[in-house]
Coordinates of C-alpha atoms in Angstrom, one line a residue:
X1082 CA -31.0 -51.5 -40.1
X1083 CA -27.9 -51.4 -37.7
X1084 CA -27.8 -48.0 -36.4
X1085 CA -24.1 -45.9 -37.2
X1086 CA -21.9 -46.2 -34.5
X1087 CA -21.6 -43.8 -32.0
X1088 CA -18.2 -41.5 -33.2
X1089 CA -19.2 -41.8 -36.6
X1090 CA -23.3 -40.6 -35.9
X1091 CA -20.6 -37.2 -34.1
X1092 CA -18.7 -37.0 -37.1
X1093 CA -21.7 -36.5 -39.5
X1094 CA -23.5 -33.8 -37.0
X1095 CA -20.1 -31.4 -37.5
X1096 CA -19.8 -32.4 -40.5
X1097 CA -23.9 -31.3 -41.1
X1098 CA -22.9 -28.5 -38.5
X1099 CA -19.9 -26.9 -40.3
X1100 CA -21.9 -27.0 -44.2
X1101 CA -25.5 -25.1 -42.3
X1102 CA -22.0 -22.6 -40.1
X1103 CA -20.5 -22.2 -43.5
X1104 CA -24.2 -21.2 -45.6
X1105 CA -25.0 -19.4 -42.7
X1106 CA -22.3 -17.0 -42.2
X1107 CA -19.4 -17.1 -45.0
X1108 CA -22.9 -16.8 -47.4
X1109 CA -26.2 -16.2 -46.4
X1110 CA -24.5 -13.0 -44.1
X1111 CA -21.8 -11.2 -46.3
X1112 CA -24.5 -10.9 -49.1
X1113 CA -27.5 -10.2 -47.0
X1114 CA -25.1 -7.3 -45.0
X1115 CA -23.8 -5.9 -48.4
X1116 CA -26.6 -6.4 -50.5
X1117 CA -28.1 -3.3 -47.5
X1118 CA -24.7 -1.6 -47.2
X1119 CA -25.5 -1.1 -51.1
X1120 CA -28.7 -0.2 -50.8
X1121 CA -28.5 2.6 -48.1
X1122 CA -24.8 3.4 -48.0
X1123 CA -23.7 2.9 -51.4
X1124 CA -21.4 5.6 -51.4
X1125 CA -19.7 4.7 -48.1
X1126 CA -19.7 1.2 -48.8
X1127 CA -17.6 2.3 -52.2
X1128 CA -14.6 3.6 -50.1
X1129 CA -16.2 6.7 -50.4
X1130 CA -14.2 7.6 -53.6
X1131 CA -14.8 11.7 -55.2
X1132 CA -14.7 11.5 -58.7
X1133 CA -14.1 14.9 -61.5
X1134 CA -14.8 14.7 -64.4
X1135 CA -15.1 10.3 -64.3
X1136 CA -12.1 10.1 -62.9
X1137 CA -11.8 8.7 -59.3
X1138 CA -9.5 11.0 -57.4
X1139 CA -9.0 10.2 -54.2
X1140 CA -10.8 9.0 -51.5
X1141 CA -12.6 11.0 -48.3
X1142 CA -11.8 8.9 -45.6
X1143 CA -8.1 7.9 -47.0
X1144 CA -5.6 10.8 -47.5
X1145 CA -2.8 11.5 -50.0
X1146 CA 0.0 14.2 -50.7
X1147 CA 0.1 16.8 -52.9
X1148 CA 3.8 16.7 -53.7
X1149 CA 5.5 16.5 -57.4
X1150 CA 7.3 14.4 -58.0
X1151 CA 10.6 15.1 -56.1
X1152 CA 8.4 15.7 -52.6
X1153 CA 8.4 19.2 -52.8
X1154 CA 5.0 20.8 -51.7
X1155 CA 2.3 22.0 -54.9
X1156 CA 2.2 25.7 -53.4
X1157 CA -1.8 25.9 -54.5
X1158 CA -2.8 23.8 -52.7
X1159 CA -3.1 22.3 -49.3
X1160 CA -0.1 20.1 -48.1
X1161 CA -2.3 17.2 -45.7
X1162 CA -0.1 15.9 -42.2
X1163 CA 2.2 13.9 -41.9
X1164 CA 2.0 9.5 -43.1
X1165 CA 4.1 7.7 -41.7
X1166 CA 2.3 4.2 -44.1
X1167 CA 4.4 3.2 -45.9
X1168 CA 6.4 6.6 -48.9
X1169 CA 3.1 8.5 -47.8
X1170 CA -0.6 7.5 -47.7
X1171 CA -0.1 3.9 -48.6
X1172 CA -3.4 2.1 -47.4
X1173 CA -1.3 -1.3 -48.0
X1174 CA 1.0 -0.1 -44.5
X1175 CA -0.9 1.7 -42.7
X1176 CA 0.9 2.3 -39.7
X1177 CA 1.9 4.7 -37.1
X1178 CA 5.6 5.4 -36.7
X1179 CA 6.0 4.1 -33.5
X1180 CA 8.3 6.3 -32.2
X1181 CA 7.5 7.5 -28.6
X1182 CA 8.5 10.8 -26.9
X1183 CA 11.6 9.0 -25.7
X1184 CA 13.3 8.8 -28.9
X1185 CA 15.6 11.4 -28.8
X1186 CA 18.5 10.6 -30.3
X1187 CA 19.6 9.9 -34.1
X1188 CA 21.9 7.3 -35.9
X1189 CA 23.5 9.1 -38.0
X1190 CA 24.9 8.7 -41.0
X1191 CA 28.2 7.6 -42.3
X1192 CA 29.4 8.5 -45.4
X1193 CA 30.4 5.5 -47.4
X1194 CA 28.4 3.7 -45.2
X1195 CA 25.5 1.7 -46.6
X1196 CA 23.2 2.9 -43.1
X1197 CA 22.2 5.6 -44.5
X1198 CA 21.1 6.2 -40.3
X1199 CA 18.1 7.0 -38.5
X1200 CA 16.0 10.3 -37.7
X1201 CA 14.8 10.2 -34.0
X1202 CA 11.1 11.2 -34.2
X1203 CA 12.0 14.7 -32.3
X1204 CA 14.4 15.3 -35.1
X1205 CA 11.1 14.4 -37.7
X1206 CA 9.0 16.8 -35.8
X1207 CA 11.8 19.6 -35.4
X1208 CA 12.8 18.6 -39.5
X1209 CA 8.8 18.9 -40.5
X1210 CA 8.5 22.1 -38.6
X1211 CA 10.9 24.3 -40.4
X1212 CA 10.1 23.0 -44.0
X1213 CA 6.9 24.6 -43.1
X1214 CA 7.8 27.5 -41.0
X1215 CA 9.8 27.6 -44.5
X1216 CA 7.4 27.5 -47.1
X1217 CA 4.6 29.4 -44.5
X1218 CA 6.1 32.3 -44.4
X1219 CA 6.1 31.8 -40.7
X1220 CA 8.7 30.9 -37.6
X1221 CA 9.3 27.3 -37.8
X1222 CA 11.3 27.3 -33.9
X1223 CA 10.0 25.0 -31.1
X1224 CA 11.3 23.7 -27.7
X1225 CA 14.1 20.9 -27.9
X1226 CA 14.5 21.9 -31.6
X1227 CA 17.7 23.0 -33.0
X1228 CA 17.7 26.3 -35.5
X1229 CA 19.0 24.1 -38.4
X1230 CA 16.2 21.4 -37.1
X1231 CA 17.1 18.3 -35.4
X1232 CA 16.7 17.5 -32.4
X1233 CA 19.1 19.4 -29.8
X1234 CA 20.7 16.9 -27.3
X1235 CA 23.2 16.4 -26.0
X1236 CA 24.8 13.8 -24.5
X1237 CA 27.5 14.4 -21.7
X1238 CA 30.2 12.9 -20.5
X1239 CA 32.6 14.2 -17.1
X1240 CA 35.2 16.5 -20.0
X1241 CA 32.8 17.0 -23.0
X1242 CA 29.2 17.5 -24.3
X1243 CA 28.6 16.3 -27.7
X1244 CA 25.9 17.8 -29.6
X1245 CA 24.5 14.5 -30.7
X1246 CA 22.3 15.1 -33.9
X1247 CA 24.1 17.7 -35.4
X1248 CA 27.0 15.8 -37.1
X1249 CA 30.6 17.9 -38.4
X1250 CA 31.7 20.2 -39.1
X1251 CA 27.7 21.6 -37.9
X1252 CA 28.7 24.5 -35.7
X1253 CA 26.6 22.9 -32.6
X1254 CA 23.6 25.0 -31.2
X1255 CA 25.2 25.7 -28.1
X1256 CA 28.6 26.4 -27.6
X1257 CA 29.3 25.6 -23.8
X1258 CA 27.2 23.2 -21.0
X1259 CA 27.7 23.7 -17.3
X1260 CA 31.3 25.0 -17.7
X1261 CA 31.6 22.1 -21.0
X1262 CA 32.6 22.9 -24.5
X1263 CA 30.2 21.9 -26.1
X1264 CA 31.6 19.6 -29.4
X1265 CA 29.6 19.0 -32.8
X1266 CA 29.1 14.7 -33.2
X1267 CA 32.2 12.3 -35.3
X1268 CA 29.1 9.5 -37.3
X1269 CA 29.7 6.3 -36.0
X1270 CA 31.1 7.1 -33.5
X1271 CA 29.8 5.7 -29.8
X1272 CA 27.9 8.0 -26.8
X1273 CA 26.1 5.8 -25.5
X1274 CA 28.1 6.2 -22.6
X1275 CA 27.0 10.0 -21.9
X1276 CA 24.1 11.6 -19.3
X1277 CA 21.6 12.3 -22.4
X1278 CA 20.3 15.6 -21.9
X1279 CA 17.2 17.6 -24.0
X1280 CA 18.0 21.4 -23.9
X1281 CA 14.1 23.6 -24.1
X1282 CA 16.3 26.9 -25.2
X1283 CA 14.2 30.0 -25.2
X1284 CA 11.3 28.7 -27.9
X1285 CA 8.0 30.1 -27.3
X1286 CA 5.1 28.5 -28.3
X1287 CA 4.6 27.3 -31.9
X1288 CA 3.4 28.9 -35.0
X1289 CA 3.5 25.1 -36.8
X1290 CA 1.1 23.2 -35.3
X1291 CA 1.3 19.4 -33.6
X1292 CA -0.9 18.1 -37.0
X1293 CA 1.4 19.9 -39.2
X1294 CA 4.3 17.8 -38.3
X1295 CA 2.9 13.9 -35.9
X1296 CA 1.7 11.4 -37.7
X1297 CA -1.6 10.1 -37.5
X1298 CA -1.7 6.5 -35.6
X1299 CA -3.2 4.6 -39.2
X1300 CA -0.7 7.3 -41.6
X1301 CA -4.2 7.6 -43.8
X1302 CA -6.4 10.4 -42.1
X1303 CA -7.7 12.6 -44.6
X1304 CA -7.9 15.7 -42.8
X1305 CA -5.6 18.6 -40.8
X1306 CA -7.2 21.2 -38.1
X1307 CA -8.8 24.4 -38.5
X1308 CA -4.8 25.8 -37.5
X1309 CA -2.5 24.1 -39.6
X1310 CA -5.6 24.9 -42.6
X1311 CA -6.2 28.4 -42.4
X1312 CA -2.0 28.7 -41.6
X1313 CA -1.7 27.2 -44.9
X1314 CA -4.3 30.4 -46.2
X1315 CA -2.4 33.1 -46.9
X1316 CA 0.2 30.9 -49.4
X1317 CA -2.5 28.9 -50.9
X1318 CA -4.4 32.7 -51.9
X1319 CA -1.0 34.2 -52.7
X1320 CA 0.5 31.1 -54.6
X1321 CA -3.1 31.2 -56.5
X1322 CA -4.3 35.0 -57.1
X1323 CA -8.2 34.5 -54.9
X1324 CA -9.1 37.2 -51.8
X1325 CA -7.9 35.1 -49.0
X1326 CA -11.6 35.8 -47.2
X1327 CA -12.7 33.5 -50.7
X1328 CA -9.8 30.8 -49.3
X1329 CA -10.8 30.5 -45.2
X1330 CA -14.1 31.0 -46.3
X1331 CA -12.9 27.5 -48.8
X1332 CA -11.7 26.7 -45.6
X1333 CA -15.7 26.9 -43.8
X1334 CA -17.5 25.7 -45.5
X1335 CA -15.0 21.9 -45.5
X1336 CA -15.0 22.0 -41.8
X1337 CA -16.2 19.4 -39.7
X1338 CA -18.0 20.0 -36.6
X1339 CA -16.8 17.0 -33.6
X1340 CA -18.7 14.4 -33.5
X1341 CA -22.1 14.5 -31.6
X1342 CA -21.5 18.0 -30.7
X1343 CA -19.1 16.8 -28.0
X1344 CA -16.2 15.0 -28.9
X1345 CA -12.8 16.0 -30.4
X1346 CA -12.1 19.1 -32.8
X1347 CA -13.3 20.9 -35.8
X1348 CA -10.9 18.8 -38.9
X1349 CA -10.3 19.8 -42.6
X1350 CA -11.2 17.7 -45.0
X1351 CA -8.3 18.5 -47.4
X1352 CA -8.1 16.6 -50.9
X1353 CA -12.5 18.0 -50.7
X1354 CA -10.9 21.4 -49.7
X1355 CA -8.1 20.6 -53.0
X1356 CA -11.1 20.0 -55.1
X1357 CA -12.8 23.7 -54.1
X1358 CA -10.0 25.0 -55.4
X1359 CA -9.9 24.0 -58.2
X1360 CA -13.0 24.2 -59.1
X1361 CA -13.3 27.8 -57.6

């Protein structure tokens, strides 16, 4: 029998290789990996889901918000850190805000226009810090933030200065800068030509921890710092009629130490802590 031409033999060999590799890497390996995961790490392989009374209430690996229908914090629960994933903790939109430290100027909403403007990273941090401070009964003041919770930033021109994140008729956070009168900002006006000057102010060390005002890189972080948990302990204890010491003991029970004893910082799993509160 006459041998097949070399180009046909090459194509047949290639098809055989594709078939073998498809079976090995597309069937055998996934089945083996799934089998080992289900046998050895069943809970983690299935998403580390947490059930209560036969109902899945969340995952220990994915954070969630503890707010009411209007987005207000439920005062009887510990609050998670902010999330930039979709509308908050959306696993299908996991992401960070991608805003950096130089993002300090807001786009103010213009009345009657469809564009609702955009808050800078600085104003987001200021607004969150103010809100957390009011919720927990501490000062939400931070450097480079105005008392009304926006970025304390000026646009400076030869004859005037404008507090660009405070829309008129707001009262500017300072009245004058280097001899220039400070004005509130007119929505829709272009201040790009001015020199950008963030103002630090006289705020001391923040009482609101950093993780309470910044989102994680994934937007799905289920943990908060021990400092943020301790800040919330008094409010949760008061709302639940529990001793603060009992709440702090639960914080300790749901605190995970540094990885391998030296990497990272101790953290508290918010969902597990709130479930423990409900069961106490």
